[in-house]
GROMACS .gro file of C-alpha atoms in nm:
model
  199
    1UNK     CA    1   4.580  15.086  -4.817
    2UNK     CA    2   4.469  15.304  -4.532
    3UNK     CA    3   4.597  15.106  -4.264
    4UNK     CA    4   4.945  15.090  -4.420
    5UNK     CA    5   4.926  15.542  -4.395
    6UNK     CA    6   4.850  15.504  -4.106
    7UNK     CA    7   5.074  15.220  -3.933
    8UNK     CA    8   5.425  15.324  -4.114
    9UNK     CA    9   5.618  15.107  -3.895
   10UNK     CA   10   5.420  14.779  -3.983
   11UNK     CA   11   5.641  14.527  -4.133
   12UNK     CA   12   5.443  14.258  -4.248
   13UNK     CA   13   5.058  14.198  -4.306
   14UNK     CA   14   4.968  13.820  -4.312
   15UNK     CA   15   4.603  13.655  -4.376
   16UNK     CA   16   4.487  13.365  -4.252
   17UNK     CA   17   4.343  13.130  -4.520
   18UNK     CA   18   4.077  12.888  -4.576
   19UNK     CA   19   4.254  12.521  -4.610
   20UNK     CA   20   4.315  12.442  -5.010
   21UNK     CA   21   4.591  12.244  -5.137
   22UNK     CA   22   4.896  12.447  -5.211
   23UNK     CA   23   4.982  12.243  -5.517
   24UNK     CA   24   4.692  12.399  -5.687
   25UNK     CA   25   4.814  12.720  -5.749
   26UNK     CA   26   5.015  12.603  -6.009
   27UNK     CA   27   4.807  12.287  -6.113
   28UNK     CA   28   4.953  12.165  -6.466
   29UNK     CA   29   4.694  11.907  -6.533
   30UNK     CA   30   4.456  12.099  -6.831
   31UNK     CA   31   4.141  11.952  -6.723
   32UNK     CA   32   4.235  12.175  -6.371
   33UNK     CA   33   4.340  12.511  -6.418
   34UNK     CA   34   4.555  12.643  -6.146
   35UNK     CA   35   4.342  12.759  -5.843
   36UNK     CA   36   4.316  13.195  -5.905
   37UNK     CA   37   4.122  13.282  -5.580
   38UNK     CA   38   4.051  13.133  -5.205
   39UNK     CA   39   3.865  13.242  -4.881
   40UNK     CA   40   4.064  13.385  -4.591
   41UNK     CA   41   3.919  13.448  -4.248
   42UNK     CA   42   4.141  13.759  -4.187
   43UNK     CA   43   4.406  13.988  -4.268
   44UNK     CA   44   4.629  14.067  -3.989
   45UNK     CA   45   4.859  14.373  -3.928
   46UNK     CA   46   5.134  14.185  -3.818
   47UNK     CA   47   5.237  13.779  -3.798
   48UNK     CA   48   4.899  13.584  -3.787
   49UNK     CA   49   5.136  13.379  -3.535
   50UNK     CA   50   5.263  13.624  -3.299
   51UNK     CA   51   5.055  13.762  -3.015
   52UNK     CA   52   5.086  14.158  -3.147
   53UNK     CA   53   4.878  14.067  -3.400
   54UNK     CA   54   4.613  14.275  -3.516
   55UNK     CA   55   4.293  14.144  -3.694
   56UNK     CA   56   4.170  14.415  -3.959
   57UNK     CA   57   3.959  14.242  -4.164
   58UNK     CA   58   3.751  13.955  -4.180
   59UNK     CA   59   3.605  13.721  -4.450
   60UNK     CA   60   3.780  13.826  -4.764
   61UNK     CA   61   3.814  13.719  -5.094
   62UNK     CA   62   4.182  13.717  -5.273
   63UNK     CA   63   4.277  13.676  -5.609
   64UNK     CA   64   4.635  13.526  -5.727
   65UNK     CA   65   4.778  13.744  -5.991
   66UNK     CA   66   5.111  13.540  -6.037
   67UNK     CA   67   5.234  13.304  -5.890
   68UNK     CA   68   5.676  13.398  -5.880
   69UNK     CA   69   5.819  13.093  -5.734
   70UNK     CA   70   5.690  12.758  -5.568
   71UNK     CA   71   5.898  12.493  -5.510
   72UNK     CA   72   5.853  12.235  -5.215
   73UNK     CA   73   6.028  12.218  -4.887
   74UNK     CA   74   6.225  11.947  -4.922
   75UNK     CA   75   6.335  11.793  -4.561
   76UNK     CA   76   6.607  11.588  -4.769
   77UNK     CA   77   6.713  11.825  -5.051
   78UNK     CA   78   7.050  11.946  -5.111
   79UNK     CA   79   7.149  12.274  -4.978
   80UNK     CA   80   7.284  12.577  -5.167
   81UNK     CA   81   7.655  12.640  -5.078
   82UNK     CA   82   7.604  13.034  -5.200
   83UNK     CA   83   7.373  13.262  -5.022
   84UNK     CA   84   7.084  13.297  -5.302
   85UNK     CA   85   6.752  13.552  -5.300
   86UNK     CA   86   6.489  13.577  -5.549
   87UNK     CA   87   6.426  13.907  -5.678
   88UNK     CA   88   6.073  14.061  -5.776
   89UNK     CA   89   5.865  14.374  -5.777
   90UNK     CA   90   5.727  14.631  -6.023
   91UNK     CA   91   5.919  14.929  -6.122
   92UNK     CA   92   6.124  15.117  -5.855
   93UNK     CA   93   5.968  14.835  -5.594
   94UNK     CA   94   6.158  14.622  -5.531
   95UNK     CA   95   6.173  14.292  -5.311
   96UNK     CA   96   6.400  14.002  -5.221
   97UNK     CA   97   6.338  13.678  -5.063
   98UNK     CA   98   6.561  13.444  -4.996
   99UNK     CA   99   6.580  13.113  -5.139
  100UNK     CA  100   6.516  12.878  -4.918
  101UNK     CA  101   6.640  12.515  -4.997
  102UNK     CA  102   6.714  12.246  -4.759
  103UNK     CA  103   6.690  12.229  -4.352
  104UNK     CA  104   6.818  12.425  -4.173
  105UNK     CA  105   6.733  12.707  -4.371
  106UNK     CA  106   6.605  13.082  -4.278
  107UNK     CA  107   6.297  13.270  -4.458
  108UNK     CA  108   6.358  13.659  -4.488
  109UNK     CA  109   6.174  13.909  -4.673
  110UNK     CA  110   6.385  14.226  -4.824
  111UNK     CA  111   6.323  14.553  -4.963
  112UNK     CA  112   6.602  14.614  -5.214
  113UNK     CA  113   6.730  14.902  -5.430
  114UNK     CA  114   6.929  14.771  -5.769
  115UNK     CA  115   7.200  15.058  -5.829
  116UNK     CA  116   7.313  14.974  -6.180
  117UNK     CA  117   7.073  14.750  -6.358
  118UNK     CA  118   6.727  14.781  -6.472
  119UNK     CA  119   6.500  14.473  -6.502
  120UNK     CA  120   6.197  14.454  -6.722
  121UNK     CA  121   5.846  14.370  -6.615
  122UNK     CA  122   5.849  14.003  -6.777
  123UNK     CA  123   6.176  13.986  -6.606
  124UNK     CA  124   6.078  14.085  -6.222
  125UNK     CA  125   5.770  13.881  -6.258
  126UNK     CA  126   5.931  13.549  -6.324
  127UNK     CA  127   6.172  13.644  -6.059
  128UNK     CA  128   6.526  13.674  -6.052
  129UNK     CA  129   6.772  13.499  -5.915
  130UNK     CA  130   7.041  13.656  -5.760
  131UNK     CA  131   7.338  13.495  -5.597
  132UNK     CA  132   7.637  13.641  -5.344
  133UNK     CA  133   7.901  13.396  -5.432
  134UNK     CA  134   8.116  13.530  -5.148
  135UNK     CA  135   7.862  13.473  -4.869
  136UNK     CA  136   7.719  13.102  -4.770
  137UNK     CA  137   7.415  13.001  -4.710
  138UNK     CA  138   7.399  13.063  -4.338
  139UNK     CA  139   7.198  13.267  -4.125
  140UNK     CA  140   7.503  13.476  -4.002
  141UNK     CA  141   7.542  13.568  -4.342
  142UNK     CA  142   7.244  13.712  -4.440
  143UNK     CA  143   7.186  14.057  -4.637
  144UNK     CA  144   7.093  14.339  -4.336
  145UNK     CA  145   6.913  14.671  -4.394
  146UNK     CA  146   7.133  14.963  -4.490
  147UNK     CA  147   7.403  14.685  -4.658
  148UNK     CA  148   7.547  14.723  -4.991
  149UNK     CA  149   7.676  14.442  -5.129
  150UNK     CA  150   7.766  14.270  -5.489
  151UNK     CA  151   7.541  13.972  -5.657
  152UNK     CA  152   7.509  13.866  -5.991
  153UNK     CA  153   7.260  13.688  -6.222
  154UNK     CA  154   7.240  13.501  -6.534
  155UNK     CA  155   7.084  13.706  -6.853
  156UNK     CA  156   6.974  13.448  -7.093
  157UNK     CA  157   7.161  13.421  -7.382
  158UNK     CA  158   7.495  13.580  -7.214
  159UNK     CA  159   7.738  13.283  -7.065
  160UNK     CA  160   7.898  13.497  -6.796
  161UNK     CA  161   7.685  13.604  -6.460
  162UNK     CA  162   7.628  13.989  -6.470
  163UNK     CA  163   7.758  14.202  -6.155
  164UNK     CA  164   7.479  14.445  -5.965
  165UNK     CA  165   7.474  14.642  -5.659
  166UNK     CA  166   7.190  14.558  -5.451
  167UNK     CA  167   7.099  14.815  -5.153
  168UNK     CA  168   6.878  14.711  -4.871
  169UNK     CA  169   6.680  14.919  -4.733
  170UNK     CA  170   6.411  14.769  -4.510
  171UNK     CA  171   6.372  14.373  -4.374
  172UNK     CA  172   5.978  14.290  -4.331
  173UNK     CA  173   6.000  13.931  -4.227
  174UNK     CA  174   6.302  13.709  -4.082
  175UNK     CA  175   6.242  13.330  -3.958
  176UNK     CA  176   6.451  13.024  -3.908
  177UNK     CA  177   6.336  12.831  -3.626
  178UNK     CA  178   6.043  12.642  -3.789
  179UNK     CA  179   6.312  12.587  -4.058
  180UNK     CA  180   6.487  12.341  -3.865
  181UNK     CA  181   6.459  11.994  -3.777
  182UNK     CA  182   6.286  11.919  -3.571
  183UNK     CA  183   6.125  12.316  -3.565
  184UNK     CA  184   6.197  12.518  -3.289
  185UNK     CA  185   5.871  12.775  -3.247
  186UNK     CA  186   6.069  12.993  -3.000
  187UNK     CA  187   6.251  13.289  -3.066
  188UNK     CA  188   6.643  13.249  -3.104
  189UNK     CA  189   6.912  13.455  -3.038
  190UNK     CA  190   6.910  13.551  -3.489
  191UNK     CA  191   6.546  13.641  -3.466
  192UNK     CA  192   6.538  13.820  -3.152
  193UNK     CA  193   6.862  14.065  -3.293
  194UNK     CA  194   6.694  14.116  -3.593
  195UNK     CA  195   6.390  14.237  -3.428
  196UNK     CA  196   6.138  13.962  -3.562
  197UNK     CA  197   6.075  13.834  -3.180
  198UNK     CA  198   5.808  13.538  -3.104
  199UNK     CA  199   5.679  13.636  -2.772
   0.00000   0.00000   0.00000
């Protein structure tokens, strides 16, 4: 993507949809196959929400490949004691996001280097999930870029969690105010250090 040359220090690029219902992406009824394209009225270099956003395309047409995780929000679920990401990519790139559960809960997008594992392509595309037993589920706990820090996951077939080494090397999205309840839309004190301001 050209724009991505030549804005390096974008994090994020977010589009702005056409309303659908969600569910449909992963529609299990056989007389409805799961929904595999929509309309969006933009792309945006930037948080389709903030006001730094930057509009650089209009009317598109996007295609779902795979869909990696959906689960809904639920405002009564149970929350995760552990601090838990999903892991996915292709190859050598890699991503984490973190597993978001129950209220209050943060969203955060990661950029991650595994130093002594290799996951296949089936693997990555179902997503992995990766948990940091020693960390809870809290917002002060979160990974941070340049952190190295030990996880593990569950191979199938193999009863014990397997240890890896995950590396971070670049955050492109933190939230957590709309994760609360009620939301709160303006920037806290997490967001603001982490550089993923509101205003």
């Amino acid at each position: 993507m050209n724009d991505r040359r030549e804005h390096r220090t974008t994090k994020i690029y977010t589009l702005n949809p056409e309303n659908f219902v969600l569910p449909e992406l992963v529609s299990s009824d056989p007389q409805h196959k799961p929904l595999r394209s929509f309309k969006a009225n933009a792309i945006f270099r930037g948080h389709l929400e903030r006001d730094d956003r930057v509009r650089i395309v209009r009317d598109v047409q996007v295609s779902v490949k795979d869909v990696i995780h959906f689960r809904e929000f639920d405002l009564k679920g149970k929350e995760s004691p552990q601090l838990e990401y999903l892991l996915f990519g292709k190859g050598q790139e890699l991503f984490m996001a973190h597993l978001i559960t129950a209220p209050p809960d943060f969203d955060q997008i990661l950029a991650v280097k595994i130093i002594d594992h290799k996951f296949t392509s089936a693997e990555l595309a179902k997503g992995v999930l990766v948990v940091f037993p020693e960390k809870t589920n809290a917002v002060a706990s979160r990974l941070r870029e340049k952190q190295r820090v030990e996880g593990q996951i569950k191979i199938e077939n193999v009863p014990a969690p397997k240890k890896i080494q995950v590396e971070v090397n670049r955050a492109f999205y933190f939230e957590e105010g709309e994760l609360r309840v009620p939301p709160d839309f303006k920037t806290t004190s997490a967001e603001k250090q982490a550089g993923f301001p509101k205003e």
